[in-house]
Coordinates of C-alpha atoms in Angstrom, one line a residue:
Chain A
M1 CA 0.0 0.0 0.0
N2 CA 2.8 2.4 0.8
S3 CA 4.9 1.0 -2.0
P4 CA 5.9 4.3 -3.7
L5 CA 7.8 5.2 -0.6
L6 CA 10.1 2.2 -0.5
P7 CA 12.7 3.5 -3.0
I8 CA 12.9 6.5 -0.7
I9 CA 12.8 4.9 2.7
I10 CA 15.3 2.1 2.0
P11 CA 18.3 4.3 1.1
F12 CA 17.4 6.7 3.9
A13 CA 17.4 3.9 6.5
F14 CA 20.7 2.5 5.2
A15 CA 22.3 6.1 5.2
I16 CA 21.3 6.5 8.8
L17 CA 22.6 3.1 9.7
L18 CA 25.9 3.7 8.0
M19 CA 26.5 6.9 10.0
F20 CA 26.9 4.9 13.2
A21 CA 30.3 3.4 12.3
P22 CA 32.1 5.7 9.7
K23 CA 35.5 4.2 10.2
Q24 CA 34.5 0.5 9.6
L25 CA 35.4 0.1 6.0
M26 CA 33.8 -3.2 5.3
F27 CA 30.6 -2.2 7.1
Q28 CA 30.4 0.9 5.0
R29 CA 31.0 -0.9 1.7
I30 CA 28.8 -3.8 2.3
G31 CA 26.1 -1.8 3.9
A32 CA 26.0 0.7 1.0
M33 CA 25.8 -2.1 -1.5
I34 CA 22.9 -3.9 0.2
G35 CA 21.0 -0.7 0.5
A36 CA 21.5 0.0 -3.2
I37 CA 20.5 -3.6 -4.2
L38 CA 17.4 -3.5 -2.0
T39 CA 16.4 -0.1 -3.6
V40 CA 16.8 -1.5 -7.1
G41 CA 14.7 -4.6 -6.0
A42 CA 12.0 -2.3 -4.6
S43 CA 12.0 -0.2 -7.8
V44 CA 11.6 -3.2 -10.0
W45 CA 8.8 -4.5 -7.9
L46 CA 7.2 -1.1 -7.9
L47 CA 7.6 -0.9 -11.7
Q48 CA 5.7 -4.2 -12.0
K49 CA 3.0 -2.9 -9.8
V50 CA 2.5 0.3 -11.6
A51 CA 2.5 -1.6 -14.9
T52 CA -0.3 -4.0 -13.7
D53 CA -2.3 -2.0 -11.2
G54 CA -1.9 1.6 -12.6
I55 CA -0.6 4.7 -10.9
Q56 CA 0.2 4.3 -7.2
V57 CA -0.8 7.1 -4.9
V58 CA 0.0 7.5 -1.2
T59 CA -1.4 10.4 0.8
F60 CA 0.4 11.0 4.1
G61 CA -1.8 10.6 7.2
S62 CA -4.7 9.6 4.9
W63 CA -5.7 13.3 4.6
P64 CA -7.9 14.0 1.6
V65 CA -5.9 15.0 -1.5
P66 CA -5.2 18.7 -1.7
Y67 CA -4.6 19.0 2.0
G68 CA -1.9 16.3 2.8
I69 CA 1.3 15.6 0.9
T70 CA 0.9 13.1 -1.8
M71 CA 3.4 10.7 -3.2
V72 CA 2.7 9.6 -6.7
S73 CA 4.4 6.8 -8.7
D74 CA 3.3 6.8 -12.3
M75 CA 5.2 5.2 -15.1
V76 CA 7.3 8.3 -15.7
S77 CA 8.6 8.6 -12.2
I78 CA 9.2 4.9 -11.5
L79 CA 11.3 4.6 -14.7
F80 CA 13.4 7.6 -13.5
V81 CA 13.6 6.0 -10.0
L82 CA 14.6 2.6 -11.3
T83 CA 17.4 4.0 -13.6
S84 CA 18.7 6.3 -10.8
S85 CA 18.8 3.3 -8.4
I86 CA 20.7 1.2 -10.9
I87 CA 23.3 3.8 -11.6
T88 CA 23.8 4.5 -7.8
L89 CA 24.4 0.8 -7.4
F90 CA 27.1 0.7 -10.1
A91 CA 28.6 3.9 -8.8
I92 CA 29.0 2.4 -5.3
W93 CA 30.6 -0.6 -6.8
Y94 CA 32.9 1.5 -8.9
S95 CA 33.9 3.6 -5.9
Y96 CA 35.4 0.8 -4.0
R97 CA 38.7 1.0 -5.9
T98 CA 38.7 4.7 -7.0
I99 CA 37.5 6.9 -4.3
G100 CA 40.1 6.3 -1.6
V101 CA 39.9 5.2 2.0
G102 CA 40.0 8.7 3.4
R103 CA 36.8 9.6 1.7
E104 CA 35.2 6.2 2.4
Q105 CA 35.7 6.8 6.1
F106 CA 34.2 10.2 6.1
F107 CA 30.5 9.5 5.3
Y108 CA 31.0 9.1 1.5
Y109 CA 28.5 6.1 1.3
P110 CA 25.9 7.9 3.5
G111 CA 26.2 10.9 1.2
I112 CA 25.6 8.9 -1.9
L113 CA 22.6 7.1 -0.4
L114 CA 21.1 10.5 0.9
M115 CA 21.5 11.8 -2.6
L116 CA 19.5 8.9 -3.9
V117 CA 16.9 9.6 -1.3
G118 CA 16.7 13.1 -2.6
V119 CA 16.6 12.2 -6.2
N120 CA 14.0 9.3 -5.8
G121 CA 11.9 11.6 -3.6
A122 CA 12.0 14.5 -6.2
F123 CA 10.9 11.9 -8.9
T124 CA 8.1 10.5 -6.7
T125 CA 6.6 13.6 -5.0
G126 CA 3.2 15.0 -6.0
D127 CA 3.5 18.2 -4.1
I128 CA 5.5 21.3 -5.5
F129 CA 6.9 22.4 -2.1
N130 CA 7.8 18.8 -1.3
L131 CA 9.7 18.9 -4.5
F132 CA 11.6 21.8 -3.2
V133 CA 12.5 20.0 -0.1
F134 CA 13.7 16.9 -1.9
F135 CA 15.7 19.2 -4.2
E136 CA 17.5 20.5 -1.1
V137 CA 18.0 17.0 0.2
L138 CA 19.8 16.0 -2.9
L139 CA 21.6 19.3 -3.3
M140 CA 22.9 19.1 0.3
A141 CA 24.2 15.6 -0.3
S142 CA 25.8 16.7 -3.5
Y143 CA 27.5 19.7 -1.8
L144 CA 29.0 17.2 0.6
L145 CA 30.1 14.8 -2.2
S146 CA 31.5 17.6 -4.4
V147 CA 33.7 19.0 -1.5
L148 CA 34.6 15.8 0.3
G149 CA 38.3 15.2 0.1
G150 CA 39.3 18.9 0.3
E151 CA 41.4 19.4 -2.8
K152 CA 42.0 22.9 -3.9
I153 CA 40.1 22.5 -7.0
Q154 CA 37.2 21.0 -5.1
F155 CA 36.9 24.0 -2.8
R156 CA 37.2 26.4 -5.7
E157 CA 34.4 24.7 -7.8
S158 CA 32.2 23.8 -4.9
I159 CA 31.8 27.5 -3.9
K160 CA 30.5 28.3 -7.4
Y161 CA 28.3 25.2 -7.4
I162 CA 26.7 26.0 -4.1
L163 CA 26.2 29.7 -4.9
V164 CA 24.4 28.9 -8.1
N165 CA 22.2 26.4 -6.4
V166 CA 21.5 28.7 -3.4
V167 CA 20.3 31.3 -5.7
S168 CA 18.2 29.0 -7.8
S169 CA 16.7 27.5 -4.6
A170 CA 15.7 31.0 -3.5
F171 CA 14.1 31.6 -6.8
F172 CA 12.3 28.3 -6.5
V173 CA 10.8 29.5 -3.2
I174 CA 9.8 32.8 -4.8
T175 CA 8.1 30.9 -7.7
V176 CA 6.2 28.6 -5.4
A177 CA 5.0 31.7 -3.4
M178 CA 3.8 33.3 -6.6
L179 CA 2.1 30.0 -7.7
Y180 CA 0.5 29.7 -4.4
S181 CA -0.9 33.2 -4.4
V182 CA -2.4 32.6 -7.9
V183 CA -3.9 29.1 -7.5
G184 CA -4.0 28.7 -3.7
T185 CA -2.7 25.1 -3.6
L186 CA 0.5 23.2 -3.6
N187 CA -0.6 19.7 -4.7
M188 CA 0.5 19.1 -8.3
A189 CA -2.7 17.4 -9.5
D190 CA -4.7 20.3 -7.9
I191 CA -2.6 22.9 -9.4
A192 CA -3.0 21.3 -12.8
Q193 CA -6.8 21.2 -12.4
K194 CA -6.9 24.8 -11.2
V195 CA -4.7 26.0 -14.0
S196 CA -6.8 24.4 -16.6
E197 CA -9.9 25.8 -15.0
V198 CA -8.8 29.4 -15.2
N199 CA -7.4 28.7 -18.7
Q200 CA -3.8 29.9 -18.0
P201 CA -3.9 33.7 -17.9
G202 CA -0.8 35.7 -18.5
I203 CA 0.4 35.5 -14.9
L204 CA 0.6 31.8 -15.0
T205 CA 2.6 31.9 -18.2
A206 CA 5.0 34.2 -16.4
I207 CA 5.2 31.7 -13.5
A208 CA 5.8 29.0 -16.1
I209 CA 8.8 30.9 -17.4
M210 CA 10.1 31.4 -13.8
L211 CA 9.9 27.7 -13.2
L212 CA 11.7 27.1 -16.4
V213 CA 14.5 29.3 -15.1
V214 CA 14.6 27.4 -11.8
F215 CA 14.6 24.0 -13.3
G216 CA 16.8 25.1 -16.2
L217 CA 19.5 26.1 -13.7
K218 CA 19.5 22.6 -12.3
A219 CA 19.2 20.9 -15.7
A220 CA 21.8 23.2 -17.4
I221 CA 19.8 24.6 -20.4
F222 CA 21.1 27.2 -22.8
P223 CA 21.6 30.5 -21.0
L224 CA 21.9 28.8 -17.7
F225 CA 24.5 26.1 -18.2
F226 CA 27.5 28.3 -17.4
W227 CA 28.1 26.7 -14.0
L228 CA 28.2 23.1 -15.1
P229 CA 31.5 22.5 -17.0
S230 CA 33.7 24.0 -14.3
S231 CA 31.7 22.7 -11.3
Y232 CA 31.6 19.2 -12.7
S233 CA 35.4 19.0 -13.2
G234 CA 36.0 19.3 -9.4
P235 CA 34.7 16.1 -7.8
P236 CA 36.3 12.7 -8.2
L237 CA 35.1 10.4 -11.0
P238 CA 32.4 8.2 -9.4
V239 CA 30.8 11.3 -7.9
L240 CA 31.0 13.0 -11.3
A241 CA 29.3 10.0 -12.9
L242 CA 26.5 10.2 -10.3
F243 CA 26.2 14.0 -10.8
G244 CA 26.2 13.8 -14.6
A245 CA 23.7 10.9 -14.8
L246 CA 21.3 12.0 -12.0
L247 CA 21.4 15.7 -11.0
T248 CA 20.7 17.3 -14.3
K249 CA 18.0 14.8 -15.1
V250 CA 16.1 15.8 -12.0
G251 CA 15.9 19.3 -13.5
V252 CA 14.8 17.7 -16.8
Y253 CA 12.2 15.6 -15.0
A254 CA 10.8 18.7 -13.2
I255 CA 10.6 20.5 -16.6
M256 CA 8.9 17.5 -18.2
R257 CA 6.4 17.2 -15.4
T258 CA 5.5 20.9 -15.0
F259 CA 5.3 21.5 -18.8
T260 CA 3.1 18.5 -19.5
L261 CA 1.0 18.8 -16.4
F262 CA 0.5 22.5 -15.4
F263 CA 1.3 24.7 -18.3
V264 CA -0.4 23.2 -21.4
G265 CA -2.8 26.1 -21.9
D266 CA -0.4 28.5 -23.8
I267 CA 1.7 26.0 -25.7
A268 CA 2.3 28.4 -28.6
F269 CA 4.4 30.5 -26.3
T270 CA 5.9 28.3 -23.6
H271 CA 6.7 25.3 -25.7
T272 CA 8.0 27.3 -28.6
L273 CA 10.4 29.0 -26.2
L274 CA 11.4 25.6 -24.9
L275 CA 12.0 24.5 -28.4
Y276 CA 14.4 27.4 -29.2
L277 CA 16.2 27.0 -25.8
S278 CA 16.6 23.2 -26.4
V279 CA 18.1 23.8 -29.9
A280 CA 20.5 26.5 -28.4
T281 CA 21.4 24.1 -25.6
I282 CA 22.5 21.5 -28.2
V283 CA 24.5 24.2 -30.0
V284 CA 26.5 25.3 -27.1
G285 CA 27.1 21.7 -25.9
C286 CA 28.4 20.8 -29.4
I287 CA 30.7 23.8 -29.5
G288 CA 32.0 22.9 -26.1
A289 CA 32.5 19.3 -26.8
L290 CA 34.5 20.0 -29.9
A291 CA 36.6 22.8 -28.3
V292 CA 38.0 20.9 -25.2
W293 CA 40.9 18.5 -25.0
D294 CA 40.2 17.2 -21.5
V295 CA 38.5 13.8 -21.6
K296 CA 36.3 14.6 -18.6
K297 CA 35.1 17.8 -20.1
I298 CA 34.2 16.3 -23.4
I299 CA 31.7 14.0 -21.7
I300 CA 30.6 16.9 -19.5
Y301 CA 29.7 19.0 -22.6
N302 CA 27.8 15.9 -23.9
I303 CA 25.6 16.1 -20.8
V304 CA 24.5 19.5 -22.0
I305 CA 23.8 18.2 -25.5
A306 CA 21.7 15.5 -24.2
V307 CA 19.7 17.7 -22.0
G308 CA 18.8 19.8 -25.1
V309 CA 17.8 16.6 -27.0
I310 CA 15.5 15.5 -24.3
L311 CA 13.9 18.9 -23.8
Y312 CA 13.4 19.0 -27.7
G313 CA 11.0 16.1 -27.4
I314 CA 9.0 17.8 -24.6
A315 CA 8.9 21.0 -26.6
T316 CA 7.4 19.3 -29.7
Y317 CA 4.7 18.1 -27.4
N318 CA 3.1 15.3 -29.4
D319 CA 2.9 11.6 -28.6
T320 CA 6.0 10.6 -30.6
G321 CA 8.2 13.3 -29.3
L322 CA 7.2 12.6 -25.7
L323 CA 7.8 8.8 -26.2
G324 CA 11.2 9.7 -27.7
S325 CA 12.1 11.9 -24.7
M326 CA 11.2 9.0 -22.3
F327 CA 13.2 6.6 -24.1
Y328 CA 16.1 8.9 -24.6
V329 CA 16.3 10.1 -21.0
V330 CA 16.7 6.6 -19.6
H331 CA 19.3 5.7 -22.3
D332 CA 21.2 8.8 -21.5
M333 CA 21.4 8.4 -17.8
L334 CA 22.8 4.8 -18.3
I335 CA 25.2 5.7 -21.1
K336 CA 26.5 8.9 -19.4
A337 CA 27.4 6.9 -16.2
A338 CA 29.0 4.3 -18.3
L339 CA 31.1 6.9 -20.3
F340 CA 32.2 8.5 -17.1
F341 CA 33.3 5.1 -15.7
L342 CA 35.3 4.4 -18.9
V343 CA 36.9 7.8 -18.9
G344 CA 37.8 7.2 -15.2
I345 CA 39.6 4.0 -16.2
I346 CA 41.4 5.8 -19.0
I347 CA 42.5 8.4 -16.6
Y348 CA 43.6 5.8 -14.1
I349 CA 45.8 4.1 -16.8
T350 CA 47.4 7.2 -18.2
G351 CA 47.5 9.2 -15.0
Q352 CA 46.1 12.4 -16.8
T353 CA 43.1 14.0 -18.4
N354 CA 44.8 15.7 -21.4
L355 CA 43.9 13.8 -24.6
K356 CA 46.9 15.1 -26.5
K357 CA 49.3 13.3 -24.1
M358 CA 47.5 9.8 -24.5
G359 CA 48.0 7.3 -27.2
G360 CA 48.3 3.6 -28.0
L361 CA 46.2 2.0 -25.3
M362 CA 44.7 -0.4 -27.8
K363 CA 47.8 -2.6 -27.6
H364 CA 47.6 -3.4 -23.9
Y365 CA 44.0 -2.7 -23.2
P366 CA 41.9 -4.0 -26.2
S367 CA 38.8 -5.0 -24.0
L368 CA 38.7 -1.4 -22.7
G369 CA 39.0 -0.1 -26.3
W370 CA 36.2 -2.1 -27.8
L371 CA 34.0 -1.3 -24.6
Y372 CA 34.6 2.4 -25.2
L373 CA 33.8 2.1 -28.8
I374 CA 30.5 0.5 -28.1
A375 CA 29.6 3.1 -25.6
A376 CA 30.6 5.8 -28.1
F377 CA 28.4 4.4 -30.8
S378 CA 25.6 4.0 -28.4
L379 CA 25.8 7.7 -27.4
A380 CA 25.8 8.8 -30.9
G381 CA 22.8 6.5 -31.7
I382 CA 24.0 3.8 -34.1
P383 CA 21.0 1.5 -34.9
P384 CA 21.3 -1.7 -32.9
L385 CA 22.4 0.3 -29.7
S386 CA 20.2 2.1 -27.2
G387 CA 20.7 5.7 -28.4
F388 CA 19.0 5.1 -31.8
I389 CA 15.4 4.5 -31.0
G390 CA 15.0 7.5 -28.7
K391 CA 16.6 9.9 -31.1
M392 CA 14.6 8.4 -34.1
L393 CA 11.4 9.0 -32.2
L394 CA 12.5 12.5 -31.2
V395 CA 13.3 13.5 -34.7
K396 CA 10.1 11.8 -36.1
G397 CA 8.1 13.8 -33.4
G398 CA 9.9 17.0 -34.6
F399 CA 8.8 16.3 -38.2
E400 CA 5.3 15.6 -37.1
A401 CA 5.3 19.0 -35.3
E402 CA 6.6 20.5 -38.6
Q403 CA 9.9 21.7 -37.1
T404 CA 11.9 20.6 -40.1
A405 CA 15.1 22.7 -39.6
S406 CA 15.5 21.9 -35.8
S407 CA 14.9 18.2 -36.5
I408 CA 17.6 18.1 -39.1
W409 CA 19.9 19.9 -36.6
I410 CA 19.2 17.2 -34.0
L411 CA 20.4 14.6 -36.6
L412 CA 23.5 16.7 -37.4
S413 CA 24.3 17.1 -33.7
S414 CA 24.5 13.3 -33.5
L415 CA 27.5 13.5 -36.0
I416 CA 29.1 16.1 -33.7
V417 CA 28.6 13.9 -30.7
L418 CA 30.1 11.0 -32.5
L419 CA 33.0 13.1 -33.6
S420 CA 33.6 14.4 -30.0
V421 CA 33.6 11.0 -28.4
I422 CA 35.4 9.2 -31.2
R423 CA 38.2 11.7 -30.9
I424 CA 38.9 10.2 -27.4
F425 CA 39.0 6.7 -29.1
V426 CA 41.3 7.9 -31.9
Y427 CA 43.7 9.9 -29.6
A428 CA 43.9 7.6 -26.5
F429 CA 43.6 4.2 -28.1
W430 CA 45.3 4.4 -31.5
G431 CA 48.7 6.0 -32.4
K432 CA 52.0 5.6 -30.7
E433 CA 52.1 4.3 -27.3
K434 CA 53.0 6.8 -24.7
E435 CA 54.9 6.1 -21.5
T436 CA 52.6 5.4 -18.6
T437 CA 53.3 4.6 -15.0
P438 CA 52.8 0.9 -14.2
I439 CA 49.3 0.2 -12.8
N440 CA 47.8 -2.4 -10.7
R441 CA 46.2 -4.9 -13.0
S442 CA 43.7 -6.3 -10.4
V443 CA 42.4 -2.8 -9.7
Y444 CA 42.0 -2.3 -13.5
W445 CA 39.8 -5.4 -13.8
Q446 CA 37.9 -4.4 -10.7
L447 CA 37.0 -1.2 -12.4
W448 CA 36.4 -2.9 -15.7
I449 CA 33.8 -5.3 -14.5
P450 CA 31.1 -2.8 -13.3
T451 CA 31.8 -0.6 -16.4
A452 CA 31.4 -3.6 -18.7
L453 CA 28.1 -4.6 -17.0
L454 CA 26.7 -1.1 -17.3
V455 CA 27.6 -1.0 -21.0
A456 CA 26.1 -4.5 -21.4
L457 CA 22.9 -3.1 -19.8
T458 CA 22.8 -0.2 -22.3
I459 CA 23.1 -2.8 -25.1
V460 CA 20.3 -4.9 -23.7
Y461 CA 18.1 -1.7 -23.4
G462 CA 18.8 -1.0 -27.1
V463 CA 18.5 -4.5 -28.5
G464 CA 15.5 -5.4 -26.2
A465 CA 13.7 -2.2 -27.0
D466 CA 10.6 -4.2 -27.8
A467 CA 10.3 -5.5 -24.3
V468 CA 10.8 -2.0 -22.8
M469 CA 8.5 -0.2 -25.2
P470 CA 5.1 -0.9 -23.5
Y471 CA 6.4 0.7 -20.3
M472 CA 7.7 3.8 -22.2
A473 CA 4.4 4.0 -24.2
K474 CA 2.6 4.0 -20.9
A475 CA 4.8 6.7 -19.5
A476 CA 4.4 8.9 -22.6
E477 CA 0.6 8.4 -22.5
T478 CA 0.7 9.8 -18.9
L479 CA 2.8 12.8 -20.1
A480 CA 0.5 13.4 -23.1
N481 CA -2.8 13.3 -21.1
P482 CA -2.5 15.2 -17.8
Q483 CA -6.0 14.1 -16.9
I484 CA -4.9 10.5 -16.3
Y485 CA -2.5 11.8 -13.6
I486 CA -5.1 14.2 -12.1
D487 CA -7.8 11.4 -12.0
A488 CA -5.4 9.0 -10.3
V489 CA -4.4 11.4 -7.6
K490 CA -7.9 13.0 -7.0
G491 CA -10.1 10.0 -8.0
G492 CA -8.7 7.7 -5.3
Q493 CA -10.5 9.5 -2.6
Chain B
M1 CA 0.1 46.7 3.0
E2 CA 1.0 44.2 0.3
I3 CA 2.3 47.0 -1.9
L4 CA 4.6 48.3 0.8
M5 CA 5.9 44.7 1.4
A6 CA 6.4 44.2 -2.3
F7 CA 8.6 47.3 -2.4
V8 CA 10.5 46.2 0.8
I9 CA 11.1 42.8 -0.7
G10 CA 12.1 44.2 -4.0
F11 CA 14.7 46.3 -2.2
L12 CA 16.0 43.2 -0.4
F13 CA 16.4 41.4 -3.7
F14 CA 18.2 44.4 -5.2
A15 CA 20.6 44.5 -2.3
A16 CA 21.1 40.7 -2.5
I17 CA 21.9 40.7 -6.2
Y18 CA 24.3 43.6 -5.7
L19 CA 26.1 41.8 -3.0
I20 CA 26.2 38.5 -4.8
L21 CA 27.9 40.2 -7.8
S22 CA 30.6 41.6 -5.7
K23 CA 34.1 40.1 -5.4
S24 CA 34.5 39.2 -1.7
L25 CA 33.2 35.8 -0.7
L26 CA 31.8 37.1 2.6
R27 CA 29.8 39.8 0.8
I28 CA 28.4 37.1 -1.4
I29 CA 27.3 35.1 1.5
I30 CA 25.7 38.0 3.1
G31 CA 23.9 38.6 -0.2
T32 CA 22.5 35.0 -0.1
G33 CA 21.2 35.7 3.4
L34 CA 19.4 38.8 2.2
L35 CA 18.1 36.8 -0.8
S36 CA 16.5 34.2 1.5
H37 CA 15.1 36.9 3.8
G38 CA 13.5 38.4 0.7
A39 CA 12.1 35.0 -0.5
H40 CA 10.6 34.1 3.0
M41 CA 8.9 37.5 3.3
L42 CA 7.5 37.0 -0.2
I43 CA 5.9 33.7 0.9
L44 CA 4.3 35.5 3.8
T45 CA 3.1 38.4 1.6
M46 CA 1.7 36.2 -1.1
G47 CA -0.3 34.2 1.4
G48 CA -2.2 37.4 2.1
L49 CA -1.8 39.8 5.0
G50 CA -5.4 40.7 5.8
S51 CA -6.2 38.8 8.8
D52 CA -4.4 39.5 12.1
A53 CA -5.4 36.7 14.4
P54 CA -2.8 33.9 14.9
P55 CA -3.7 30.5 13.3
V56 CA -4.5 28.8 16.6
L57 CA -7.9 27.4 17.6
A58 CA -8.0 29.0 21.0
D59 CA -9.2 32.0 22.9
G60 CA -12.2 32.5 20.7
V61 CA -10.3 33.0 17.4
S62 CA -12.9 32.6 14.7
N63 CA -12.0 30.9 11.4
S64 CA -12.7 34.1 9.3
S65 CA -10.1 36.3 11.2
M66 CA -7.4 33.6 11.2
A67 CA -4.2 34.2 9.2
D68 CA -3.4 31.5 6.5
P69 CA -1.3 28.8 8.3
L70 CA 0.2 27.3 5.2
P71 CA 2.7 30.0 4.3
Q72 CA 3.9 30.0 7.8
A73 CA 4.7 26.3 7.7
L74 CA 6.4 26.7 4.3
I75 CA 8.5 29.6 5.7
L76 CA 9.6 27.6 8.7
T77 CA 10.7 24.8 6.4
A78 CA 12.5 27.2 4.1
I79 CA 14.2 28.9 7.1
V80 CA 15.8 25.9 8.5
I81 CA 16.9 24.6 5.0
S82 CA 18.5 28.0 4.2
F83 CA 20.1 27.9 7.6
G84 CA 21.7 24.6 7.0
V85 CA 22.9 25.6 3.6
T86 CA 24.3 28.9 5.0
A87 CA 26.1 27.2 7.8
F88 CA 27.7 24.8 5.3
F89 CA 28.6 27.6 3.0
L90 CA 30.2 29.6 5.7
V91 CA 32.4 26.7 6.8
L92 CA 33.2 26.1 3.2
A93 CA 34.2 29.6 2.8
Y94 CA 36.4 29.4 5.9
R95 CA 38.1 26.2 4.7
A96 CA 38.6 27.6 1.2
Y97 CA 40.2 30.8 2.7
Q98 CA 42.6 28.5 4.7
E99 CA 43.5 26.4 1.6
L100 CA 43.4 29.0 -1.2
K101 CA 44.6 32.0 0.9
T102 CA 42.1 34.3 -0.7
D103 CA 38.6 35.4 -0.4
N104 CA 38.5 37.2 -3.8
I105 CA 36.3 35.2 -6.2
D106 CA 38.3 36.6 -9.1
E107 CA 41.4 34.8 -7.8
M108 CA 39.5 31.5 -7.7
R109 CA 39.8 30.8 -11.4
G110 CA 42.9 28.7 -11.2
E111 CA 43.9 26.6 -14.1
E112 CA 46.6 24.5 -12.5
H113 CA 44.7 21.3 -13.3
D114 CA 43.7 22.1 -16.8
E115 CA 47.0 23.1 -18.5

């Protein structure tokens, strides 16, 4: 009955448990792993439950709907929750050999689990102020993770990261206050109903744009992405993989939710703006990805591109585009985490991040090379792999919405994405072998295994698209018809 | 009353943005403090300022004269959150000052890791 809460409560309980003995290394590692596995299990179970029984709704204290806080698990949110839980599981596994004992003994794993609490909570909540609170939960944990270790670059970049997020959080509070004064409620389903009843007057369109600014700052869309490339180059790699895969996607999810549930009355303005912004986001991401020679930063700029691509599907706002967005966002979370893991191994082997100083890894690390090539092709969207179907649907949705130029631009951007990631392959794996310090082979394999499993998962996701499609179709249906969501939340009473 | 509050909050935002755009880290943190003050007062104002009785069911307070209890709960939540974040931010600024030997945000550009 309270099933939507399980993916939030389980990591929370384990995070509290882990805080009692921070210095016990094995306890920390095993405890974090069990917590993550149980969360994934609960998410899979919840996914089946949502698929068979429909949208799951929990109202705290059994208060009637607009008055209490509601937690809603529909197909959209549970797919996000499941993907985040899987990525967190792999990130914990990957951390064992990369993060360093010093960090592990200083609340690293509780930090990761608390971030998962915030992320899963933000995906599940049905209350706009509760969304703010869960944003703060995940942001606070991410502040800890970004500064933990205390290197100079971490201090420098964390200050900027925190400042941007403090300002955007204040802006979120302001926007909620405005929204409350207009519609007089905080429950999302109730807001959606009230907005449609008053037919979205100008003030609500203004609030929609304010929300776009707030969530755009989290998701790094075009004029608001400036903080991301430098802030993400601070933290160590497993943390970076978590940030890159999860944090921006929370912003994307929030935009997805608000612009398909609340603000559908003035699409000509709001969604056209979103369309222009998403195309501009892809442009700046492409420029950045081609301009830098730092392997981490190439992937970081690819996050920006992917955010633009996902938002493009929401902006076209038809069934095909929304389906494409749903399919692409899950693919992108998985593949971004996998790419960061791969880049982490490359950095571990070569001891540096500068692409120009690498070369010839193929001779001694062929399995890593092929794995990277598969991940790169998957990111670009080569047909049997997972990036293809999402992008195909997105472009098809774009043509159906008669946005020919921007759809062709999405296709062209795939070429630039491919060029940017294949450059890493060409420079790091081909060419003359460069001198590297000898590395510990067993550590290498221990990093290789979780990475390979994650890449395998993206292959399965691409090849087995038929099996995934019913879930995605259901999610897209919920996005396309806000009435389904409203009825599920308000009809249960 | 709401008009007056709107001007006061607008001035708080103006001061906050001015401080956040300055160079010294401490002035920036003071700016975030002012920004959250403004945001909290905005919630209170947006909830409506008409009724003056406290939202307590005691001493013959009637439902009609009661202030809206919801914005007050929201503010209370937002205050403790911003308090936690500000405490973290201040300690981070202190540690950053120890490590980087500067509180000038312009000198925190640093490229020693990028080459």
